């Protein structure tokens, strides 16, 4: 049984299987809105393949990361903006 | 000849649009023609910095006059023009540049433009993302930024609401000395006067005009609200704008209302193509990163180029051409076209009507180049 | 610390079926070959996850073949654009880099076509392929109620795949009329394996309503999708759901070909019989040349790889197989052509550009893409016009402009190569 990956989403600790996308971890933690649009709407992933840019979150202090293309790593700090 | 207008303005960029608005306001029957859409040329590529400059008294007069007109227009501008009076912060990297900052500050204060001198610490207080070790800077308080395509459309729509006509997709091939224009489809439109406001392409319609294309690059970032608060420009900018022949880059960054930032700037002659030059882009971004060390990690969504219309003396051409009294110029604004569009429009209308101009118009007279070599287009 | 510049004889961009096949062909013919992909995985979209857990024998065979070859795999490497001649600018987590190529094969695949309708921006609305990809990497779908809508074979495939992961598929709603789907069935008979696959998929979804001539009118919910309104053009009805997986087919990712100067033909990369584009030494294979699925991609990738390795006779031997799959691609396009009603789903306040929140009413009076872009900033956001650009082409008929670099958003430091690095 592979070790779980532990990361934090908006300050809350989350444990996921290795190979889990950050986007999936965010969903698993119960968060629906990943970012706020220009007019303040909550948005989440649409395309699942890195082109729509709706899944962007801040990972380890770096803003505008496409969470559908990043695999969870131990100790990651993820912040959504919604 | 079909139809007749008092004035035909060729070029629906921000300069042409401003001219149209003023001409119509002055009671002239006005037609605007563009081979494309409104603001599709240089205006689309521009940074939208509303700024006073002091290379010369004439440049200051025109920029200050125009900036005043923008400030007066502020409440009329729709939200999409995104006009922000964020001020310019000229940054000095060393004592030599700081001396220039002070000189500039004195020049502006003496002419009642509001400024503030900042030392190295103060500069970082107003702009925390600037690197440490800067000598200081000059804040020009009433400078601002806006989004040029919407500003140009606003001006043109104003003109049209008051009776000006606009035809997009109208390709003018010749300005007629008897007044009017010839179009690519062979038709002619007569007018009392025709105004060449097509910017870097002006020599195509006025052969021999001393306007050269000066290419620039810009990059826009993702949204990083509050990363910078002013339009920040290095004082070395002047050195590159001064340079006539060298390719050059200078640090110039603008915060947009959206939270995105525009990063510039570059200048190249003899670079006719619109493709992005990665080497110039790299130099430009490297220069910007020297001033804003954390810029490197920010996400850039797009890079593009545009061509400015540059004249030999860094002043635009506003007024009747040297050769034909019915062919006029409103071109050659280099990096100040957005700012000075309003002043240009006023001057054109004033001169057409023989009215007293609010600032002296002679420094911008196209006739000042009449005796210099007129190489063919 | 930037990566040093890398030199290859053949560089392949995109590790989907076309790219894998092309890279194998080139490497097996002795060419020093690189295969670049911006994800950490192999398989592109259609074979997503096959490198970890095989369910498609053909995929595992090709991936195995790739792993045994001498191809240099450059993972998590984003191509930002083309510098000068024969050099790609790339970005990896370690920083920017340059890759020099003598022959370039672009296999950047396709993305789903999204059309705006009220509520399409709610979290919980995904492309069908998108939801499946996310689910393969941990997105929770077990026990979730999913409505599938839009168009194309993906709907059935994804419905089946999600069901196998424990999702509760409420319904599958295909916009194409039944008559067209039946005609497509006739074409499928020529491809027994594909017919068998379709039958299997349908069988796996026994009990799930599969409808033709049905499309979505709106999605509703408080902060996320909770229900969707569907119509057959006469009546409307509402279905409750947790996720809406709605996509209207595929559009090719032609940004990199355009950046290299490749001409397009009806939106696809124009290529000759050797898969060579209109730019010498630049080849395009797979969905870039026409939406044909993995089979067409594999044969086109092989032809491109062989041609790029100057093995023209071997390439020629694959022409008839390619012709067969291109006929299939053509039949696909006909069968799943989009109906007119889809161009009028957006209401005045429906966002068309999601990145800049530009609504339909702000766009509809413009005559073209450039004017609309400049005035509303539609298409000037983070997705660089990929989502809304494809939509406005369908809704307004506006053609796409040329691309501006970078091809994908890049860190400023990636565009900041010192000039000494450049040739």
PDB file of N, CA and C in Angstrom, chain B residues 43-80:
ATOM      1  N   UNK B  43      -2.470  52.119 -32.428  1.00  0.00           N
ATOM      2  CA  UNK B  43      -3.265  52.295 -31.206  1.00  0.00           C
ATOM      3  C   UNK B  43      -3.505  50.970 -30.500  1.00  0.00           C
ATOM      4  N   UNK B  44      -3.703  49.886 -31.254  1.00  0.00           N
ATOM      5  CA  UNK B  44      -3.965  48.576 -30.649  1.00  0.00           C
ATOM      6  C   UNK B  44      -2.763  48.075 -29.876  1.00  0.00           C
ATOM      7  N   UNK B  45      -1.586  48.480 -30.307  1.00  0.00           N
ATOM      8  CA  UNK B  45      -0.368  47.954 -29.687  1.00  0.00           C
ATOM      9  C   UNK B  45       0.126  48.827 -28.543  1.00  0.00           C
ATOM     10  N   UNK B  46      -0.395  50.040 -28.454  1.00  0.00           N
ATOM     11  CA  UNK B  46       0.168  51.015 -27.528  1.00  0.00           C
ATOM     12  C   UNK B  46      -0.079  50.717 -26.067  1.00  0.00           C
ATOM     13  N   UNK B  47       0.729  51.374 -25.232  1.00  0.00           N
ATOM     14  CA  UNK B  47       0.660  51.118 -23.802  1.00  0.00           C
ATOM     15  C   UNK B  47      -0.440  51.921 -23.124  1.00  0.00           C
ATOM     16  N   UNK B  48      -0.803  53.059 -23.673  1.00  0.00           N
ATOM     17  CA  UNK B  48      -1.859  53.830 -23.036  1.00  0.00           C
ATOM     18  C   UNK B  48      -1.408  54.638 -21.840  1.00  0.00           C
ATOM     19  N   UNK B  49      -0.183  55.088 -21.848  1.00  0.00           N
ATOM     20  CA  UNK B  49       0.364  55.904 -20.769  1.00  0.00           C
ATOM     21  C   UNK B  49       0.050  57.363 -21.069  1.00  0.00           C
ATOM     22  N   UNK B  50      -0.648  58.030 -20.152  1.00  0.00           N
ATOM     23  CA  UNK B  50      -0.946  59.457 -20.305  1.00  0.00           C
ATOM     24  C   UNK B  50       0.097  60.187 -19.473  1.00  0.00           C
ATOM     25  N   UNK B  51       1.012  60.838 -20.168  1.00  0.00           N
ATOM     26  CA  UNK B  51       2.249  61.266 -19.499  1.00  0.00           C
ATOM     27  C   UNK B  51       2.710  62.618 -20.009  1.00  0.00           C
ATOM     28  N   UNK B  52       3.285  63.418 -19.135  1.00  0.00           N
ATOM     29  CA  UNK B  52       3.949  64.634 -19.602  1.00  0.00           C
ATOM     30  C   UNK B  52       5.430  64.322 -19.796  1.00  0.00           C
ATOM     31  N   UNK B  53       6.011  64.906 -20.837  1.00  0.00           N
ATOM     32  CA  UNK B  53       7.407  64.668 -21.142  1.00  0.00           C
ATOM     33  C   UNK B  53       8.112  65.993 -21.353  1.00  0.00           C
ATOM     34  N   UNK B  54       9.414  65.972 -21.151  1.00  0.00           N
ATOM     35  CA  UNK B  54      10.143  67.241 -21.119  1.00  0.00           C
ATOM     36  C   UNK B  54      11.371  67.271 -22.013  1.00  0.00           C
ATOM     37  N   UNK B  55      11.375  66.511 -23.086  1.00  0.00           N
ATOM     38  CA  UNK B  55      12.513  66.570 -24.010  1.00  0.00           C
ATOM     39  C   UNK B  55      12.716  67.975 -24.549  1.00  0.00           C
ATOM     40  N   UNK B  56      11.614  68.704 -24.654  1.00  0.00           N
ATOM     41  CA  UNK B  56      11.675  70.068 -25.170  1.00  0.00           C
ATOM     42  C   UNK B  56      10.465  70.818 -24.647  1.00  0.00           C
ATOM     43  N   UNK B  57      10.511  72.152 -24.735  1.00  0.00           N
ATOM     44  CA  UNK B  57       9.336  72.943 -24.340  1.00  0.00           C
ATOM     45  C   UNK B  57       8.126  72.530 -25.165  1.00  0.00           C
ATOM     46  N   UNK B  58       8.360  72.344 -26.450  1.00  0.00           N
ATOM     47  CA  UNK B  58       7.248  72.008 -27.349  1.00  0.00           C
ATOM     48  C   UNK B  58       6.641  70.662 -26.984  1.00  0.00           C
ATOM     49  N   UNK B  59       7.485  69.709 -26.625  1.00  0.00           N
ATOM     50  CA  UNK B  59       6.964  68.406 -26.238  1.00  0.00           C
ATOM     51  C   UNK B  59       6.194  68.518 -24.928  1.00  0.00           C
ATOM     52  N   UNK B  60       6.739  69.281 -24.009  1.00  0.00           N
ATOM     53  CA  UNK B  60       6.032  69.470 -22.747  1.00  0.00           C
ATOM     54  C   UNK B  60       4.686  70.149 -22.993  1.00  0.00           C
ATOM     55  N   UNK B  61       4.690  71.192 -23.781  1.00  0.00           N
ATOM     56  CA  UNK B  61       3.441  71.919 -24.033  1.00  0.00           C
ATOM     57  C   UNK B  61       2.356  71.006 -24.559  1.00  0.00           C
ATOM     58  N   UNK B  62       2.722  70.207 -25.542  1.00  0.00           N
ATOM     59  CA  UNK B  62       1.718  69.345 -26.169  1.00  0.00           C
ATOM     60  C   UNK B  62       1.247  68.251 -25.216  1.00  0.00           C
ATOM     61  N   UNK B  63       2.198  67.653 -24.475  1.00  0.00           N
ATOM     62  CA  UNK B  63       1.795  66.575 -23.570  1.00  0.00           C
ATOM     63  C   UNK B  63       0.994  67.129 -22.388  1.00  0.00           C
ATOM     64  N   UNK B  64       1.408  68.259 -21.876  1.00  0.00           N
ATOM     65  CA  UNK B  64       0.694  68.815 -20.729  1.00  0.00           C
ATOM     66  C   UNK B  64      -0.706  69.283 -21.120  1.00  0.00           C
ATOM     67  N   UNK B  65      -0.784  69.932 -22.258  1.00  0.00           N
ATOM     68  CA  UNK B  65      -2.079  70.374 -22.786  1.00  0.00           C
ATOM     69  C   UNK B  65      -3.005  69.166 -22.949  1.00  0.00           C
ATOM     70  N   UNK B  66      -2.466  68.119 -23.567  1.00  0.00           N
ATOM     71  CA  UNK B  66      -3.265  66.915 -23.829  1.00  0.00           C
ATOM     72  C   UNK B  66      -3.657  66.217 -22.538  1.00  0.00           C
ATOM     73  N   UNK B  67      -2.710  66.143 -21.624  1.00  0.00           N
ATOM     74  CA  UNK B  67      -3.021  65.473 -20.363  1.00  0.00           C
ATOM     75  C   UNK B  67      -4.147  66.199 -19.641  1.00  0.00           C
ATOM     76  N   UNK B  68      -4.117  67.525 -19.718  1.00  0.00           N
ATOM     77  CA  UNK B  68      -5.171  68.340 -19.114  1.00  0.00           C
ATOM     78  C   UNK B  68      -6.521  68.016 -19.753  1.00  0.00           C
ATOM     79  N   UNK B  69      -6.516  67.849 -21.060  1.00  0.00           N
ATOM     80  CA  UNK B  69      -7.760  67.515 -21.761  1.00  0.00           C
ATOM     81  C   UNK B  69      -8.272  66.140 -21.341  1.00  0.00           C
ATOM     82  N   UNK B  70      -7.351  65.175 -21.155  1.00  0.00           N
ATOM     83  CA  UNK B  70      -7.776  63.857 -20.675  1.00  0.00           C
ATOM     84  C   UNK B  70      -8.389  63.973 -19.285  1.00  0.00           C
ATOM     85  N   UNK B  71      -7.741  64.745 -18.424  1.00  0.00           N
ATOM     86  CA  UNK B  71      -8.244  64.899 -17.067  1.00  0.00           C
ATOM     87  C   UNK B  71      -9.631  65.544 -17.079  1.00  0.00           C
ATOM     88  N   UNK B  72      -9.820  66.520 -17.963  1.00  0.00           N
ATOM     89  CA  UNK B  72     -11.133  67.167 -18.079  1.00  0.00           C
ATOM     90  C   UNK B  72     -12.187  66.196 -18.567  1.00  0.00           C
ATOM     91  N   UNK B  73     -11.757  65.235 -19.382  1.00  0.00           N
ATOM     92  CA  UNK B  73     -12.688  64.306 -20.011  1.00  0.00           C
ATOM     93  C   UNK B  73     -13.001  63.119 -19.106  1.00  0.00           C
ATOM     94  N   UNK B  74     -12.283  63.069 -17.996  1.00  0.00           N
ATOM     95  CA  UNK B  74     -12.300  61.883 -17.150  1.00  0.00           C
ATOM     96  C   UNK B  74     -13.684  61.339 -16.844  1.00  0.00           C
ATOM     97  N   UNK B  75     -14.602  62.226 -16.462  1.00  0.00           N
ATOM     98  CA  UNK B  75     -15.921  61.749 -16.038  1.00  0.00           C
ATOM     99  C   UNK B  75     -16.781  61.256 -17.197  1.00  0.00           C
ATOM    100  N   UNK B  76     -16.435  61.675 -18.400  1.00  0.00           N
ATOM    101  CA  UNK B  76     -17.229  61.231 -19.549  1.00  0.00           C
ATOM    102  C   UNK B  76     -16.805  59.859 -20.040  1.00  0.00           C
ATOM    103  N   UNK B  77     -15.576  59.461 -19.702  1.00  0.00           N
ATOM    104  CA  UNK B  77     -15.035  58.223 -20.277  1.00  0.00           C
ATOM    105  C   UNK B  77     -15.741  57.010 -19.708  1.00  0.00           C
ATOM    106  N   UNK B  78     -16.169  56.086 -20.567  1.00  0.00           N
ATOM    107  CA  UNK B  78     -16.837  54.886 -20.068  1.00  0.00           C
ATOM    108  C   UNK B  78     -15.865  53.962 -19.336  1.00  0.00           C
ATOM    109  N   UNK B  79     -16.418  53.056 -18.552  1.00  0.00           N
ATOM    110  CA  UNK B  79     -15.617  52.167 -17.708  1.00  0.00           C
ATOM    111  C   UNK B  79     -14.575  51.381 -18.495  1.00  0.00           C
ATOM    112  N   UNK B  80     -14.922  50.970 -19.708  1.00  0.00           N
ATOM    113  CA  UNK B  80     -13.983  50.130 -20.463  1.00  0.00           C
ATOM    114  C   UNK B  80     -12.726  50.876 -20.904  1.00  0.00           C
TER     115      UNK B  80
END
